[in-house]
Amino acid sequence: MTIHALRRSICLALAALAIYGSTVTAQTLIENAAEVRFQLDLKVPEAALTPMLPTGFAFNVAPQGPAKDANLRVVFIDRVTVNGPDGKPVGKGSGRLVYLVVPVKDGGGAAAQLVVGGLTADPADAPGPFGMYLPASTHTMRRTVGGSLGAMVESQDWVFGAASGLERILLHPVRRIGGRVPQNVDHLLLSVVLHQAGVSG
């Protein structure tokens, strides 16, 4: 490359930076959070979910793998600490929520996660960034870990309910961690009651 060609390349790069550089914007930090999440992948009747899909959207269920055939995800989030850009706690400084997500493809065929509902322990978080959260008038979450002989057992209790009584999510997972597991003991025991916008499963 000659000096003239190099200068021309540098000038073109600087011109492009001047033209497109004005459209570059920095993101503004709103909050920092340490969270513990887990999700349940469920298959519910499509007829219950279809009315929630925007026009042009279609289901995007996994044809294989751990989430095979799941068309509804229930995501449980324990926001252990929530801080603003200044490092100070935001709101109560922690929070818990549960939301429902449908794996979809938008009208252009791009994969997306459509939030169709949720319950939050902090009323200030409703309706949330997706406009779908309800404040939970009932909200408890307990996590217990214990055990002996090298085997630990973790259990959790999640109870969320809206004031209407129609939206309610209950979950009690029990998980054995390490140690020898007897063959007749399930690794994960779940009992789920889900009532949200006509979805029951």
mmCIF file of C-alpha atoms in Angstrom:
data_model
loop_
_atom_site.group_PDB
_atom_site.id
_atom_site.type_symbol
_atom_site.label_atom_id
_atom_site.label_comp_id
_atom_site.label_asym_id
_atom_site.label_seq_id
_atom_site.Cartn_x
_atom_site.Cartn_y
_atom_site.Cartn_z
ATOM 1 C CA MET A 1 0.000 0.000 0.000
ATOM 2 C CA THR A 2 1.384 3.410 -0.956
ATOM 3 C CA ILE A 3 1.490 6.409 1.367
ATOM 4 C CA HIS A 4 -1.214 8.051 -0.764
ATOM 5 C CA ALA A 5 -3.501 4.990 -0.467
ATOM 6 C CA LEU A 6 -2.868 4.810 3.281
ATOM 7 C CA ARG A 7 -3.739 8.503 3.710
ATOM 8 C CA ARG A 8 -6.902 8.009 1.643
ATOM 9 C CA SER A 9 -7.919 4.991 3.809
ATOM 10 C CA ILE A 10 -7.311 6.976 6.980
ATOM 11 C CA CYS A 11 -9.330 9.929 5.628
ATOM 12 C CA LEU A 12 -12.207 7.630 4.636
ATOM 13 C CA ALA A 13 -12.142 5.997 8.071
ATOM 14 C CA LEU A 14 -12.182 9.403 9.796
ATOM 15 C CA ALA A 15 -15.033 10.594 7.549
ATOM 16 C CA ALA A 16 -17.038 7.448 8.338
ATOM 17 C CA LEU A 17 -16.366 7.959 12.032
ATOM 18 C CA ALA A 18 -17.517 11.593 11.780
ATOM 19 C CA ILE A 19 -20.704 10.600 9.953
ATOM 20 C CA TYR A 20 -21.639 7.498 11.963
ATOM 21 C CA GLY A 21 -19.976 8.470 15.212
ATOM 22 C CA SER A 22 -22.766 10.906 15.971
ATOM 23 C CA THR A 23 -25.282 8.026 16.038
ATOM 24 C CA VAL A 24 -23.302 6.009 18.583
ATOM 25 C CA THR A 25 -24.746 6.358 22.057
ATOM 26 C CA ALA A 26 -23.553 5.059 25.371
ATOM 27 C CA GLN A 27 -25.836 2.908 27.462
ATOM 28 C CA THR A 28 -26.886 4.250 30.821
ATOM 29 C CA LEU A 29 -26.551 1.900 33.773
ATOM 30 C CA ILE A 30 -29.877 1.700 35.596
ATOM 31 C CA GLU A 31 -29.118 -0.987 38.156
ATOM 32 C CA ASN A 32 -26.772 -3.802 39.097
ATOM 33 C CA ALA A 33 -28.245 -6.989 40.543
ATOM 34 C CA ALA A 34 -27.055 -10.327 41.905
ATOM 35 C CA GLU A 35 -29.778 -12.879 41.131
ATOM 36 C CA VAL A 36 -30.489 -16.562 41.555
ATOM 37 C CA ARG A 37 -32.745 -17.896 38.796
ATOM 38 C CA PHE A 38 -34.242 -21.169 37.744
ATOM 39 C CA GLN A 39 -36.872 -22.021 35.209
ATOM 40 C CA LEU A 40 -39.388 -24.733 34.548
ATOM 41 C CA ASP A 41 -40.094 -25.660 30.938
ATOM 42 C CA LEU A 42 -43.694 -26.771 30.543
ATOM 43 C CA LYS A 43 -45.969 -27.917 27.761
ATOM 44 C CA VAL A 44 -49.475 -26.511 28.041
ATOM 45 C CA PRO A 45 -52.332 -26.561 25.509
ATOM 46 C CA GLU A 46 -51.487 -24.155 22.676
ATOM 47 C CA ALA A 47 -55.092 -22.984 22.673
ATOM 48 C CA ALA A 48 -54.471 -21.378 26.086
ATOM 49 C CA LEU A 49 -51.408 -19.454 24.843
ATOM 50 C CA THR A 50 -52.395 -18.531 21.279
ATOM 51 C CA PRO A 51 -54.584 -15.523 22.259
ATOM 52 C CA MET A 52 -51.534 -14.002 24.003
ATOM 53 C CA LEU A 53 -49.393 -13.974 20.842
ATOM 54 C CA PRO A 54 -49.211 -10.723 18.867
ATOM 55 C CA THR A 55 -50.307 -10.868 15.231
ATOM 56 C CA GLY A 56 -47.608 -12.440 13.059
ATOM 57 C CA PHE A 57 -45.903 -14.272 15.946
ATOM 58 C CA ALA A 58 -45.635 -18.077 16.037
ATOM 59 C CA PHE A 59 -44.551 -20.633 18.628
ATOM 60 C CA ASN A 60 -40.879 -21.585 18.572
ATOM 61 C CA VAL A 61 -40.702 -24.781 20.639
ATOM 62 C CA ALA A 62 -37.496 -26.798 20.831
ATOM 63 C CA PRO A 63 -37.694 -30.024 18.802
ATOM 64 C CA GLN A 64 -35.059 -31.724 21.006
ATOM 65 C CA GLY A 65 -33.011 -31.301 24.163
ATOM 66 C CA PRO A 66 -34.060 -30.581 27.759
ATOM 67 C CA ALA A 67 -36.779 -28.095 26.723
ATOM 68 C CA LYS A 68 -38.205 -30.360 23.984
ATOM 69 C CA ASP A 69 -41.824 -29.459 23.212
ATOM 70 C CA ALA A 70 -41.957 -26.801 25.976
ATOM 71 C CA ASN A 71 -44.126 -23.857 24.986
ATOM 72 C CA LEU A 72 -44.197 -22.072 28.353
ATOM 73 C CA ARG A 73 -41.350 -21.211 30.691
ATOM 74 C CA VAL A 74 -41.889 -20.247 34.307
ATOM 75 C CA VAL A 75 -38.876 -18.244 35.514
ATOM 76 C CA PHE A 76 -38.311 -17.812 39.264
ATOM 77 C CA ILE A 77 -35.948 -14.980 40.246
ATOM 78 C CA ASP A 78 -34.531 -14.233 43.684
ATOM 79 C CA ARG A 79 -32.954 -10.776 43.348
ATOM 80 C CA VAL A 80 -30.556 -11.064 46.278
ATOM 81 C CA THR A 81 -29.244 -7.513 45.953
ATOM 82 C CA VAL A 82 -30.251 -4.666 43.648
ATOM 83 C CA ASN A 83 -28.088 -1.536 43.532
ATOM 84 C CA GLY A 84 -28.156 1.649 41.484
ATOM 85 C CA PRO A 85 -25.224 3.089 39.523
ATOM 86 C CA ASP A 86 -24.075 4.822 42.706
ATOM 87 C CA GLY A 87 -23.886 1.494 44.574
ATOM 88 C CA LYS A 88 -26.829 2.338 46.853
ATOM 89 C CA PRO A 89 -29.789 -0.075 47.155
ATOM 90 C CA VAL A 90 -32.631 0.443 44.682
ATOM 91 C CA GLY A 91 -36.058 0.329 46.319
ATOM 92 C CA LYS A 92 -35.951 -2.333 49.020
ATOM 93 C CA GLY A 93 -32.516 -3.466 47.826
ATOM 94 C CA SER A 94 -33.745 -6.955 46.933
ATOM 95 C CA GLY A 95 -36.807 -8.606 45.490
ATOM 96 C CA ARG A 96 -38.427 -11.701 44.094
ATOM 97 C CA LEU A 97 -40.548 -12.296 41.057
ATOM 98 C CA VAL A 98 -41.917 -15.026 38.843
ATOM 99 C CA TYR A 99 -42.735 -14.511 35.197
ATOM 100 C CA LEU A 100 -44.131 -16.545 32.314
ATOM 101 C CA VAL A 101 -42.380 -16.647 28.939
ATOM 102 C CA VAL A 102 -43.446 -18.159 25.621
ATOM 103 C CA PRO A 103 -40.676 -19.030 23.118
ATOM 104 C CA VAL A 104 -41.743 -17.417 19.834
ATOM 105 C CA LYS A 105 -40.637 -16.231 16.415
ATOM 106 C CA ASP A 106 -41.656 -12.721 15.459
ATOM 107 C CA GLY A 107 -43.158 -11.775 12.095
ATOM 108 C CA GLY A 108 -39.676 -11.589 10.574
ATOM 109 C CA GLY A 109 -38.736 -15.063 11.818
ATOM 110 C CA ALA A 110 -36.385 -13.919 14.606
ATOM 111 C CA ALA A 111 -36.429 -16.012 17.775
ATOM 112 C CA ALA A 112 -37.671 -14.186 20.884
ATOM 113 C CA GLN A 113 -38.989 -14.754 24.387
ATOM 114 C CA LEU A 114 -42.453 -13.218 24.849
ATOM 115 C CA VAL A 115 -43.270 -12.338 28.466
ATOM 116 C CA VAL A 116 -46.999 -13.021 28.930
ATOM 117 C CA GLY A 117 -47.392 -12.511 32.665
ATOM 118 C CA GLY A 118 -45.687 -12.309 36.000
ATOM 119 C CA LEU A 119 -45.994 -11.636 39.709
ATOM 120 C CA THR A 120 -43.603 -9.465 41.694
ATOM 121 C CA ALA A 121 -43.160 -9.151 45.450
ATOM 122 C CA ASP A 122 -42.386 -5.425 45.174
ATOM 123 C CA PRO A 123 -45.429 -3.411 44.019
ATOM 124 C CA ALA A 124 -43.045 -0.717 42.726
ATOM 125 C CA ASP A 125 -41.793 -3.243 40.124
ATOM 126 C CA ALA A 126 -45.268 -3.610 38.558
ATOM 127 C CA PRO A 127 -46.066 -3.493 35.674
ATOM 128 C CA GLY A 128 -42.348 -4.056 34.979
ATOM 129 C CA PRO A 129 -40.283 -3.565 31.831
ATOM 130 C CA PHE A 130 -42.654 -5.706 29.748
ATOM 131 C CA GLY A 131 -45.874 -4.199 31.125
ATOM 132 C CA MET A 132 -47.031 -7.651 32.281
ATOM 133 C CA TYR A 133 -46.219 -7.934 36.012
ATOM 134 C CA LEU A 134 -48.874 -7.822 38.704
ATOM 135 C CA PRO A 135 -48.042 -6.985 42.305
ATOM 136 C CA ALA A 136 -48.232 -10.115 44.445
ATOM 137 C CA SER A 137 -50.339 -9.626 47.564
ATOM 138 C CA THR A 138 -49.031 -13.005 48.765
ATOM 139 C CA HIS A 139 -45.337 -13.657 48.318
ATOM 140 C CA THR A 140 -43.053 -15.965 50.236
ATOM 141 C CA MET A 141 -39.899 -17.792 49.303
ATOM 142 C CA ARG A 142 -37.890 -20.057 51.593
ATOM 143 C CA ARG A 143 -34.732 -21.969 50.788
ATOM 144 C CA THR A 144 -33.478 -24.716 53.115
ATOM 145 C CA VAL A 145 -30.296 -26.735 52.768
ATOM 146 C CA GLY A 146 -29.412 -29.614 55.086
ATOM 147 C CA GLY A 147 -28.223 -33.162 55.123
ATOM 148 C CA SER A 148 -25.882 -35.790 56.462
ATOM 149 C CA LEU A 149 -23.458 -38.496 55.325
ATOM 150 C CA GLY A 150 -22.233 -36.450 52.360
ATOM 151 C CA ALA A 151 -25.664 -35.954 50.820
ATOM 152 C CA MET A 152 -27.225 -32.510 50.982
ATOM 153 C CA VAL A 153 -30.866 -31.757 50.289
ATOM 154 C CA GLU A 154 -32.032 -28.358 49.096
ATOM 155 C CA SER A 155 -35.693 -27.459 49.192
ATOM 156 C CA GLN A 156 -37.455 -24.277 48.191
ATOM 157 C CA ASP A 157 -40.960 -22.997 48.719
ATOM 158 C CA TRP A 158 -42.297 -20.316 46.385
ATOM 159 C CA VAL A 159 -45.801 -18.933 46.930
ATOM 160 C CA PHE A 160 -46.980 -15.970 44.871
ATOM 161 C CA GLY A 161 -50.539 -14.736 44.446
ATOM 162 C CA ALA A 162 -52.210 -11.585 43.150
ATOM 163 C CA ALA A 163 -54.961 -9.805 45.062
ATOM 164 C CA SER A 164 -57.566 -11.051 42.562
ATOM 165 C CA GLY A 165 -56.884 -14.656 43.611
ATOM 166 C CA LEU A 166 -56.858 -15.673 39.929
ATOM 167 C CA GLU A 167 -53.108 -15.402 39.395
ATOM 168 C CA ARG A 168 -51.270 -17.811 41.668
ATOM 169 C CA ILE A 169 -48.005 -19.732 41.452
ATOM 170 C CA LEU A 170 -46.918 -22.357 43.999
ATOM 171 C CA LEU A 171 -43.728 -24.392 43.740
ATOM 172 C CA HIS A 172 -41.893 -26.792 46.062
ATOM 173 C CA PRO A 173 -38.770 -28.265 44.425
ATOM 174 C CA VAL A 174 -36.571 -30.665 46.402
ATOM 175 C CA ARG A 175 -33.115 -31.518 45.117
ATOM 176 C CA ARG A 176 -30.516 -33.969 46.415
ATOM 177 C CA ILE A 177 -26.972 -32.644 46.057
ATOM 178 C CA GLY A 178 -24.070 -35.148 46.056
ATOM 179 C CA GLY A 179 -23.790 -38.348 48.076
ATOM 180 C CA ARG A 180 -25.251 -41.709 47.166
ATOM 181 C CA VAL A 181 -28.821 -41.477 45.900
ATOM 182 C CA PRO A 182 -30.989 -44.565 46.483
ATOM 183 C CA GLN A 183 -32.538 -45.861 43.259
ATOM 184 C CA ASN A 184 -36.082 -45.407 44.490
ATOM 185 C CA VAL A 185 -35.653 -41.663 45.271
ATOM 186 C CA ASP A 186 -36.398 -39.047 42.637
ATOM 187 C CA HIS A 187 -33.668 -36.467 42.094
ATOM 188 C CA LEU A 188 -36.211 -33.687 41.723
ATOM 189 C CA LEU A 189 -39.727 -33.592 43.082
ATOM 190 C CA LEU A 190 -41.985 -30.827 41.827
ATOM 191 C CA SER A 191 -45.494 -29.812 42.579
ATOM 192 C CA VAL A 192 -46.734 -26.902 40.531
ATOM 193 C CA VAL A 193 -50.035 -25.097 40.522
ATOM 194 C CA LEU A 194 -50.212 -22.461 37.835
ATOM 195 C CA HIS A 195 -53.162 -20.190 37.221
ATOM 196 C CA GLN A 196 -52.341 -17.242 35.009
ATOM 197 C CA ALA A 197 -54.426 -15.765 32.246
ATOM 198 C CA GLY A 198 -56.319 -19.001 31.631
ATOM 199 C CA VAL A 199 -53.233 -21.221 31.674
ATOM 200 C CA SER A 200 -53.497 -24.265 33.872
ATOM 201 C CA GLY A 201 -50.928 -27.024 33.969
#
